[in-house]
Amino acid sequence: MNKVVAFEWRRLYRSHLAAGLLGLAVLLSLLFFWFTKVGVDQYRQELLRTVTHTEETVGGEIGLLREQIKTSDQPAEKKQLKAQFNQAGRIDDGLMAQIEAIQRRQSASFLRGGIHARQEDIRYARQFQNGLLADPKQNRAVITEYQARLTYDQAFENLHTSLQPPIFLVNWQHLLANPVTLILAVLLFSTIWVMAQFTANGAWMQLNVFPSRRWLIANGLVMVTSWFGWMVFTNAIALLVSALWGQPLLSGQINWLAQYPGTNQSYLTMWLRYCGQSWLSFSLGYFIWLALTQLVQQRRRRQ
């Protein structure tokens, strides 16, 4: 068995597949970094537009309340309108702080402004039935997330598009655990196996390796190990480029041991989870594919 495994390693080493996989690892890692960088820039602009639009909507409500105060001639109604006007102004103050924080790229100021705006919106909804930003449940969820980030000194980032190493590598490894990615990887890594099945090399192996399943197992072990090494290599490149050239969305850093928002797991745990999922899924899929191709070839020889 050891000789068959060694033979498969030599076949992989001498093939163009080994060099191609290394080049592909570098190319895909750099492309993913570049697309993520573009996404971060776009998200920052979108975030500024969203907060600015929200502030303009609240500002319009403030202007409407101001006009109603001027035209009201009933003391009780005027008193309520003034209270509503002042409370809406406090919400607007938080939004203005967020806009300024985005422009100056100050993550902590953005989080504090968001907490202030949503806390005041909860009070607004409690006093005047409807909030100006969101329902109290949504506001509390945002406040909880923002407060956790401030407590553990974590920057504000978009979990789906970020150049911060922990988030960037979690997203990269999540891509490698995607079923479509795994199917393409199985097909690519099985190239030398499939080609051997339809050449004289395959016939020679069938005659000299008994039982024939030893060749299947040997190739599977080599390629499953290669996939693990390929994942390690691509993650190392992703870590290197994100550490050297990655920029935060606003400012600050994300710690590997910080809690991943919406879960009770850390970024490191999430990354390890996707690594295990990717490796196990590839291993299972690869061996199934090898068995199918060998079964097809055996039936073809009998005909």
CSV table of N, CA and C in Angstrom, one decimal, residues 13 27 32 40 42 51 67 92 95 116 140 166-168 180 186 196 206 208 234 249 252 267 296 301:
chain,number,residue,atom,x,y,z
A,13,TYR,N,3.4,14.9,-8.5
A,13,TYR,CA,4.5,15.8,-8.5
A,13,TYR,C,5.0,16.1,-9.9
A,27,LEU,N,-3.6,32.9,-7.5
A,27,LEU,CA,-4.5,33.7,-8.3
A,27,LEU,C,-5.9,33.9,-7.6
A,32,PHE,N,-9.9,37.2,-4.8
A,32,PHE,CA,-10.8,37.3,-3.7
A,32,PHE,C,-10.5,38.6,-2.9
A,40,VAL,N,-15.6,46.5,-0.1
A,40,VAL,CA,-15.5,47.4,1.1
A,40,VAL,C,-15.7,48.8,0.8
A,42,GLN,N,-17.3,50.1,-1.8
A,42,GLN,CA,-18.7,50.3,-2.2
A,42,GLN,C,-19.6,50.3,-0.9
A,51,VAL,N,-27.3,56.1,5.9
A,51,VAL,CA,-27.4,56.9,7.1
A,51,VAL,C,-27.8,58.4,6.7
A,67,GLU,N,-43.3,73.2,11.9
A,67,GLU,CA,-44.4,73.9,11.3
A,67,GLU,C,-45.7,73.7,12.1
A,92,ASP,N,-31.9,62.7,15.7
A,92,ASP,CA,-31.1,63.3,14.6
A,92,ASP,C,-29.7,63.5,15.0
A,95,LEU,N,-27.7,60.4,14.5
A,95,LEU,CA,-27.5,60.1,13.1
A,95,LEU,C,-26.4,61.0,12.5
A,116,HIS,N,-26.8,55.9,20.5
A,116,HIS,CA,-27.6,57.0,20.9
A,116,HIS,C,-28.9,57.2,20.1
A,140,ARG,N,-33.1,47.3,19.6
A,140,ARG,CA,-32.4,46.7,20.7
A,140,ARG,C,-31.3,45.7,20.2
A,166,PRO,N,-9.6,38.3,10.4
A,166,PRO,CA,-10.5,37.2,10.9
A,166,PRO,C,-11.7,37.1,10.0
A,167,ILE,N,-12.3,38.2,9.7
A,167,ILE,CA,-13.6,38.2,8.8
A,167,ILE,C,-13.2,37.7,7.4
A,168,PHE,N,-12.1,38.2,6.9
A,168,PHE,CA,-11.7,37.9,5.5
A,168,PHE,C,-11.4,36.4,5.4
A,180,VAL,N,-20.8,24.2,-4.5
A,180,VAL,CA,-20.4,24.4,-5.9
A,180,VAL,C,-18.9,24.4,-6.0
A,186,VAL,N,-13.3,18.8,-6.6
A,186,VAL,CA,-13.3,17.4,-6.8
A,186,VAL,C,-13.0,17.0,-8.2
A,196,ALA,N,-6.0,8.7,-16.2
A,196,ALA,CA,-5.3,7.4,-16.1
A,196,ALA,C,-6.3,6.3,-16.4
A,206,GLN,N,-4.3,-1.6,-13.1
A,206,GLN,CA,-5.3,-2.6,-12.9
A,206,GLN,C,-4.7,-4.0,-12.8
A,208,ASN,N,-1.4,-4.7,-12.1
A,208,ASN,CA,-0.3,-4.8,-11.1
A,208,ASN,C,-0.7,-4.5,-9.7
A,234,THR,N,-3.7,28.4,0.6
A,234,THR,CA,-4.5,29.6,0.2
A,234,THR,C,-4.9,30.5,1.4
A,249,LEU,N,-12.9,49.1,7.5
A,249,LEU,CA,-14.0,49.8,6.9
A,249,LEU,C,-14.0,51.3,7.4
A,252,GLY,N,-9.9,50.8,13.5
A,252,GLY,CA,-9.9,49.8,14.5
A,252,GLY,C,-9.6,48.4,13.9
A,267,TYR,N,-14.5,34.2,16.0
A,267,TYR,CA,-14.1,34.2,14.6
A,267,TYR,C,-13.2,33.0,14.3
A,296,VAL,N,-17.6,2.8,-13.7
A,296,VAL,CA,-17.9,3.0,-15.1
A,296,VAL,C,-16.9,2.4,-16.0
A,301,ARG,N,-14.9,-2.0,-19.7
A,301,ARG,CA,-13.9,-3.0,-20.1
A,301,ARG,C,-14.6,-4.3,-20.4
